[in-house]
PDB file of C-alpha atoms in Angstrom:
ATOM      1  CA  MET A   1     -91.079 -70.788 -58.476  1.00  0.00           C
ATOM      2  CA  LYS A   2     -90.804 -72.341 -62.237  1.00  0.00           C
ATOM      3  CA  VAL A   3     -88.117 -71.187 -64.601  1.00  0.00           C
ATOM      4  CA  GLU A   4     -88.631 -72.150 -68.036  1.00  0.00           C
ATOM      5  CA  ALA A   5     -86.018 -71.583 -71.049  1.00  0.00           C
ATOM      6  CA  THR A   6     -87.231 -69.817 -73.662  1.00  0.00           C
ATOM      7  CA  THR A   7     -85.989 -70.158 -77.527  1.00  0.00           C
ATOM      8  CA  LEU A   8     -83.242 -67.731 -76.574  1.00  0.00           C
ATOM      9  CA  PRO A   9     -80.742 -69.087 -74.490  1.00  0.00           C
ATOM     10  CA  GLY A  10     -79.936 -66.973 -71.604  1.00  0.00           C
ATOM     11  CA  VAL A  11     -83.596 -65.311 -71.688  1.00  0.00           C
ATOM     12  CA  LEU A  12     -85.436 -66.979 -69.023  1.00  0.00           C
ATOM     13  CA  LEU A  13     -89.289 -66.704 -68.138  1.00  0.00           C
ATOM     14  CA  ILE A  14     -89.753 -66.970 -64.517  1.00  0.00           C
ATOM     15  CA  HIS A  15     -93.224 -67.883 -62.732  1.00  0.00           C
ATOM     16  CA  PRO A  16     -93.260 -67.105 -59.144  1.00  0.00           C
ATOM     17  CA  THR A  17     -95.034 -69.072 -56.366  1.00  0.00           C
ATOM     18  CA  VAL A  18     -98.575 -67.349 -55.565  1.00  0.00           C
ATOM     19  CA  PHE A  19    -100.157 -67.709 -52.562  1.00  0.00           C
ATOM     20  CA  GLU A  20    -104.069 -66.855 -52.968  1.00  0.00           C
ATOM     21  CA  ASP A  21    -107.055 -66.917 -50.551  1.00  0.00           C
ATOM     22  CA  ALA A  22    -110.033 -65.080 -50.094  1.00  0.00           C
ATOM     23  CA  ARG A  23    -108.086 -61.676 -48.988  1.00  0.00           C
ATOM     24  CA  GLY A  24    -105.837 -61.664 -52.177  1.00  0.00           C
ATOM     25  CA  TYR A  25    -102.299 -62.919 -52.886  1.00  0.00           C
ATOM     26  CA  LEU A  26     -98.646 -62.851 -51.955  1.00  0.00           C
ATOM     27  CA  VAL A  27     -95.894 -63.236 -54.245  1.00  0.00           C
ATOM     28  CA  GLU A  28     -92.157 -63.300 -53.683  1.00  0.00           C
ATOM     29  CA  THR A  29     -91.247 -61.327 -56.767  1.00  0.00           C
ATOM     30  CA  TRP A  30     -87.475 -61.402 -55.959  1.00  0.00           C
ATOM     31  CA  GLN A  31     -85.379 -63.512 -53.181  1.00  0.00           C
ATOM     32  CA  ARG A  32     -81.595 -63.508 -53.820  1.00  0.00           C
ATOM     33  CA  ASP A  33     -80.863 -67.076 -52.852  1.00  0.00           C
ATOM     34  CA  ARG A  34     -83.496 -68.679 -54.756  1.00  0.00           C
ATOM     35  CA  TYR A  35     -83.125 -66.736 -57.813  1.00  0.00           C
ATOM     36  CA  GLU A  36     -79.139 -67.303 -57.690  1.00  0.00           C
ATOM     37  CA  GLN A  37     -79.839 -71.064 -57.290  1.00  0.00           C
ATOM     38  CA  ALA A  38     -81.962 -70.757 -60.506  1.00  0.00           C
ATOM     39  CA  GLY A  39     -78.855 -68.983 -62.723  1.00  0.00           C
ATOM     40  CA  LEU A  40     -79.993 -65.399 -62.365  1.00  0.00           C
ATOM     41  CA  PRO A  41     -77.726 -62.732 -61.182  1.00  0.00           C
ATOM     42  CA  THR A  42     -78.071 -61.210 -57.568  1.00  0.00           C
ATOM     43  CA  ASP A  43     -76.199 -57.943 -58.096  1.00  0.00           C
ATOM     44  CA  PHE A  44     -79.244 -55.527 -59.237  1.00  0.00           C
ATOM     45  CA  VAL A  45     -78.109 -51.858 -58.700  1.00  0.00           C
ATOM     46  CA  GLN A  46     -81.382 -50.134 -60.082  1.00  0.00           C
ATOM     47  CA  ASP A  47     -85.146 -50.351 -60.204  1.00  0.00           C
ATOM     48  CA  ASN A  48     -87.344 -48.674 -62.922  1.00  0.00           C
ATOM     49  CA  GLU A  49     -91.030 -48.112 -63.466  1.00  0.00           C
ATOM     50  CA  SER A  50     -92.640 -47.357 -66.548  1.00  0.00           C
ATOM     51  CA  GLY A  51     -96.314 -46.526 -67.110  1.00  0.00           C
ATOM     52  CA  SER A  52     -97.799 -46.442 -70.374  1.00  0.00           C
ATOM     53  CA  VAL A  53    -101.257 -46.118 -72.118  1.00  0.00           C
ATOM     54  CA  ARG A  54    -102.584 -48.732 -74.845  1.00  0.00           C
ATOM     55  CA  HIS A  55    -100.565 -49.020 -78.041  1.00  0.00           C
ATOM     56  CA  THR A  56     -97.077 -47.588 -76.628  1.00  0.00           C
ATOM     57  CA  LEU A  57     -93.992 -49.292 -77.531  1.00  0.00           C
ATOM     58  CA  ARG A  58     -90.972 -48.931 -76.156  1.00  0.00           C
ATOM     59  CA  GLY A  59     -87.757 -49.915 -77.271  1.00  0.00           C
ATOM     60  CA  LEU A  60     -85.573 -51.755 -78.788  1.00  0.00           C
ATOM     61  CA  HIS A  61     -83.134 -50.368 -76.056  1.00  0.00           C
ATOM     62  CA  HIS A  62     -79.836 -51.648 -74.987  1.00  0.00           C
ATOM     63  CA  GLN A  63     -76.405 -50.093 -73.618  1.00  0.00           C
ATOM     64  CA  LEU A  64     -73.332 -50.681 -75.049  1.00  0.00           C
ATOM     65  CA  GLY A  65     -70.622 -49.500 -72.568  1.00  0.00           C
ATOM     66  CA  THR A  66     -72.481 -50.694 -69.387  1.00  0.00           C
ATOM     67  CA  PRO A  67     -75.008 -53.534 -70.766  1.00  0.00           C
ATOM     68  CA  GLN A  68     -78.080 -54.101 -68.596  1.00  0.00           C
ATOM     69  CA  GLY A  69     -79.639 -57.312 -67.481  1.00  0.00           C
ATOM     70  CA  LYS A  70     -83.153 -56.695 -66.761  1.00  0.00           C
ATOM     71  CA  LEU A  71     -85.649 -58.585 -64.644  1.00  0.00           C
ATOM     72  CA  VAL A  72     -88.925 -57.477 -65.926  1.00  0.00           C
ATOM     73  CA  ARG A  73     -92.483 -57.702 -64.182  1.00  0.00           C
ATOM     74  CA  VAL A  74     -95.914 -56.170 -65.179  1.00  0.00           C
ATOM     75  CA  ILE A  75     -97.731 -55.087 -62.038  1.00  0.00           C
ATOM     76  CA  GLU A  76    -100.931 -53.286 -63.934  1.00  0.00           C
ATOM     77  CA  GLY A  77    -102.263 -54.304 -67.265  1.00  0.00           C
ATOM     78  CA  GLU A  78    -100.445 -56.257 -69.958  1.00  0.00           C
ATOM     79  CA  VAL A  79     -97.585 -56.162 -72.416  1.00  0.00           C
ATOM     80  CA  PHE A  80     -95.924 -58.192 -75.153  1.00  0.00           C
ATOM     81  CA  ASP A  81     -92.398 -58.129 -74.045  1.00  0.00           C
ATOM     82  CA  VAL A  82     -89.373 -58.818 -76.342  1.00  0.00           C
ATOM     83  CA  ALA A  83     -85.826 -59.826 -76.092  1.00  0.00           C
ATOM     84  CA  VAL A  84     -83.604 -59.566 -79.243  1.00  0.00           C
ATOM     85  CA  ASP A  85     -80.214 -61.256 -79.210  1.00  0.00           C
ATOM     86  CA  ILE A  86     -77.727 -58.620 -80.482  1.00  0.00           C
ATOM     87  CA  ARG A  87     -74.398 -60.465 -79.887  1.00  0.00           C
ATOM     88  CA  ARG A  88     -72.636 -60.555 -83.256  1.00  0.00           C
ATOM     89  CA  SER A  89     -70.709 -63.966 -82.176  1.00  0.00           C
ATOM     90  CA  SER A  90     -73.993 -65.635 -80.979  1.00  0.00           C
ATOM     91  CA  GLU A  91     -75.493 -68.220 -83.159  1.00  0.00           C
ATOM     92  CA  HIS A  92     -78.703 -66.789 -82.140  1.00  0.00           C
ATOM     93  CA  PHE A  93     -77.530 -63.051 -83.325  1.00  0.00           C
ATOM     94  CA  GLY A  94     -80.759 -61.131 -84.430  1.00  0.00           C
ATOM     95  CA  ARG A  95     -83.368 -63.791 -83.406  1.00  0.00           C
ATOM     96  CA  TRP A  96     -85.912 -62.644 -80.769  1.00  0.00           C
ATOM     97  CA  PHE A  97     -88.465 -63.763 -78.312  1.00  0.00           C
ATOM     98  CA  GLY A  98     -91.639 -62.490 -77.038  1.00  0.00           C
ATOM     99  CA  THR A  99     -94.201 -63.090 -74.218  1.00  0.00           C
ATOM    100  CA  ILE A 100     -97.124 -61.807 -72.818  1.00  0.00           C
ATOM    101  CA  LEU A 101     -96.451 -60.449 -69.151  1.00  0.00           C
ATOM    102  CA  SER A 102     -99.399 -59.274 -67.155  1.00  0.00           C
ATOM    103  CA  ALA A 103    -100.424 -58.362 -63.817  1.00  0.00           C
ATOM    104  CA  GLN A 104    -102.766 -61.500 -64.044  1.00  0.00           C
ATOM    105  CA  ASN A 105     -99.780 -64.022 -65.105  1.00  0.00           C
ATOM    106  CA  ARG A 106     -97.414 -62.586 -62.587  1.00  0.00           C
ATOM    107  CA  ALA A 107     -94.607 -63.816 -65.084  1.00  0.00           C
ATOM    108  CA  GLN A 108     -91.240 -62.203 -65.053  1.00  0.00           C
ATOM    109  CA  LEU A 109     -88.259 -61.950 -68.189  1.00  0.00           C
ATOM    110  CA  TRP A 110     -85.012 -62.277 -67.697  1.00  0.00           C
ATOM    111  CA  VAL A 111     -83.037 -60.527 -70.193  1.00  0.00           C
ATOM    112  CA  PRO A 112     -79.489 -60.894 -69.887  1.00  0.00           C
ATOM    113  CA  PRO A 113     -76.759 -58.271 -71.301  1.00  0.00           C
ATOM    114  CA  GLY A 114     -76.031 -58.344 -74.783  1.00  0.00           C
ATOM    115  CA  PHE A 115     -80.250 -58.273 -75.620  1.00  0.00           C
ATOM    116  CA  ALA A 116     -82.132 -55.534 -76.894  1.00  0.00           C
ATOM    117  CA  HIS A 117     -85.409 -55.104 -74.881  1.00  0.00           C
ATOM    118  CA  GLY A 118     -88.783 -53.510 -75.744  1.00  0.00           C
ATOM    119  CA  PHE A 119     -92.580 -53.902 -74.995  1.00  0.00           C
ATOM    120  CA  LEU A 120     -95.937 -53.252 -76.370  1.00  0.00           C
ATOM    121  CA  VAL A 121     -98.872 -52.107 -74.236  1.00  0.00           C
ATOM    122  CA  LEU A 122    -101.673 -54.322 -75.104  1.00  0.00           C
ATOM    123  CA  SER A 123    -104.147 -53.169 -72.343  1.00  0.00           C
ATOM    124  CA  GLU A 124    -105.455 -49.699 -71.590  1.00  0.00           C
ATOM    125  CA  HIS A 125    -102.621 -48.633 -69.338  1.00  0.00           C
ATOM    126  CA  ALA A 126     -99.685 -50.774 -68.286  1.00  0.00           C
ATOM    127  CA  VAL A 127     -96.975 -50.436 -65.327  1.00  0.00           C
ATOM    128  CA  VAL A 128     -93.737 -52.210 -66.092  1.00  0.00           C
ATOM    129  CA  VAL A 129     -90.960 -52.543 -63.293  1.00  0.00           C
ATOM    130  CA  TYR A 130     -87.450 -54.002 -63.762  1.00  0.00           C
ATOM    131  CA  LYS A 131     -84.523 -54.786 -62.187  1.00  0.00           C
ATOM    132  CA  CYS A 132     -81.360 -53.606 -63.762  1.00  0.00           C
ATOM    133  CA  THR A 133     -78.019 -55.131 -63.491  1.00  0.00           C
ATOM    134  CA  ALA A 134     -76.221 -51.704 -64.457  1.00  0.00           C
ATOM    135  CA  PHE A 135     -77.124 -48.398 -64.057  1.00  0.00           C
ATOM    136  CA  TYR A 136     -78.547 -46.531 -66.736  1.00  0.00           C
ATOM    137  CA  SER A 137     -76.082 -44.788 -68.828  1.00  0.00           C
ATOM    138  CA  PRO A 138     -77.425 -42.153 -71.559  1.00  0.00           C
ATOM    139  CA  ALA A 139     -73.989 -41.668 -72.995  1.00  0.00           C
ATOM    140  CA  ASP A 140     -73.960 -45.565 -73.723  1.00  0.00           C
ATOM    141  CA  GLU A 141     -78.117 -46.020 -74.689  1.00  0.00           C
ATOM    142  CA  ARG A 142     -78.794 -47.189 -78.076  1.00  0.00           C
ATOM    143  CA  THR A 143     -81.843 -47.867 -79.849  1.00  0.00           C
ATOM    144  CA  ILE A 144     -82.943 -50.622 -82.713  1.00  0.00           C
ATOM    145  CA  LEU A 145     -85.727 -49.450 -84.763  1.00  0.00           C
ATOM    146  CA  TRP A 146     -89.038 -51.694 -83.475  1.00  0.00           C
ATOM    147  CA  ASN A 147     -90.178 -52.396 -87.037  1.00  0.00           C
ATOM    148  CA  ASP A 148     -86.790 -53.543 -88.626  1.00  0.00           C
ATOM    149  CA  PRO A 149     -87.502 -55.960 -91.155  1.00  0.00           C
ATOM    150  CA  GLU A 150     -84.431 -57.833 -90.622  1.00  0.00           C
ATOM    151  CA  LEU A 151     -85.630 -58.749 -87.290  1.00  0.00           C
ATOM    152  CA  ALA A 152     -89.617 -59.308 -88.358  1.00  0.00           C
ATOM    153  CA  ILE A 153     -90.591 -58.961 -84.826  1.00  0.00           C
ATOM    154  CA  ASP A 154     -94.428 -60.073 -84.598  1.00  0.00           C
ATOM    155  CA  TRP A 155     -95.844 -57.195 -82.623  1.00  0.00           C
ATOM    156  CA  PRO A 156     -99.609 -57.839 -81.900  1.00  0.00           C
ATOM    157  CA  LEU A 157    -100.646 -54.561 -83.598  1.00  0.00           C
ATOM    158  CA  ALA A 158    -103.687 -54.767 -85.568  1.00  0.00           C
ATOM    159  CA  ALA A 159    -103.435 -54.666 -89.474  1.00  0.00           C
ATOM    160  CA  GLY A 160    -102.283 -51.347 -90.439  1.00  0.00           C
ATOM    161  CA  ALA A 161    -102.182 -49.764 -86.800  1.00  0.00           C
ATOM    162  CA  SER A 162     -98.986 -47.921 -85.770  1.00  0.00           C
ATOM    163  CA  PRO A 163     -97.763 -48.005 -81.862  1.00  0.00           C
ATOM    164  CA  LEU A 164     -97.104 -45.042 -80.137  1.00  0.00           C
ATOM    165  CA  VAL A 165     -93.216 -44.199 -80.135  1.00  0.00           C
ATOM    166  CA  SER A 166     -91.080 -41.979 -78.665  1.00  0.00           C
ATOM    167  CA  ILE A 167     -89.033 -39.331 -81.199  1.00  0.00           C
ATOM    168  CA  ARG A 168     -86.089 -41.415 -80.254  1.00  0.00           C
ATOM    169  CA  ASP A 169     -87.436 -44.641 -80.448  1.00  0.00           C
ATOM    170  CA  GLY A 170     -88.618 -43.570 -83.856  1.00  0.00           C
ATOM    171  CA  GLN A 171     -85.538 -42.804 -84.838  1.00  0.00           C
ATOM    172  CA  GLY A 172     -83.645 -46.215 -84.056  1.00  0.00           C
ATOM    173  CA  VAL A 173     -81.401 -47.832 -86.339  1.00  0.00           C
ATOM    174  CA  ARG A 174     -81.488 -50.836 -88.403  1.00  0.00           C
ATOM    175  CA  LEU A 175     -79.935 -53.742 -87.032  1.00  0.00           C
ATOM    176  CA  SER A 176     -77.177 -53.962 -89.525  1.00  0.00           C
ATOM    177  CA  ALA A 177     -76.233 -50.299 -88.665  1.00  0.00           C
ATOM    178  CA  ALA A 178     -76.503 -50.503 -84.712  1.00  0.00           C
ATOM    179  CA  GLY A 179     -73.554 -50.842 -82.470  1.00  0.00           C
ATOM    180  CA  LEU A 180     -73.654 -54.057 -81.374  1.00  0.00           C
ATOM    181  CA  PHE A 181     -71.875 -56.610 -78.713  1.00  0.00           C
ATOM    182  CA  PRO A 182     -69.223 -58.773 -79.951  1.00  0.00           C
TER     183      PRO A 182
END
């Protein structure tokens, strides 16, 4: 397993070891001791799976009272995955990191508590799975507008194209109006 720092301290890109031969492959996607040695949390309480069609954009989500850390990977297709630092006290406040996660590259992204998370589906269909460090809490959930000009996320959309977003995600708030972490 190779763990790579990103431009946002705490956000990590993980490249698990893949064993391949003529039959196919085997990859260890989670092993408590190994991930703990790499500095990742080991107390995950919930696993989620999301299936989406091309150009679906989910996010930018976070929970205030019960912040979640997320270990994200793609098991089918390809997405552009984004983490945004929304900790007001951070010197990286409002900065984002994006990367391609795919079934082919088998990379994982660690998004710590205190960050908003979202992704854009680049393939015809994608299945995203992620482990969470806190339970989903609808009362704590917040959404930052995916196209907030303050963030200026460079989503890989064709010029003039609009993503498919939920009503909730389309009604997200700008970073400056969002409930954020200290």
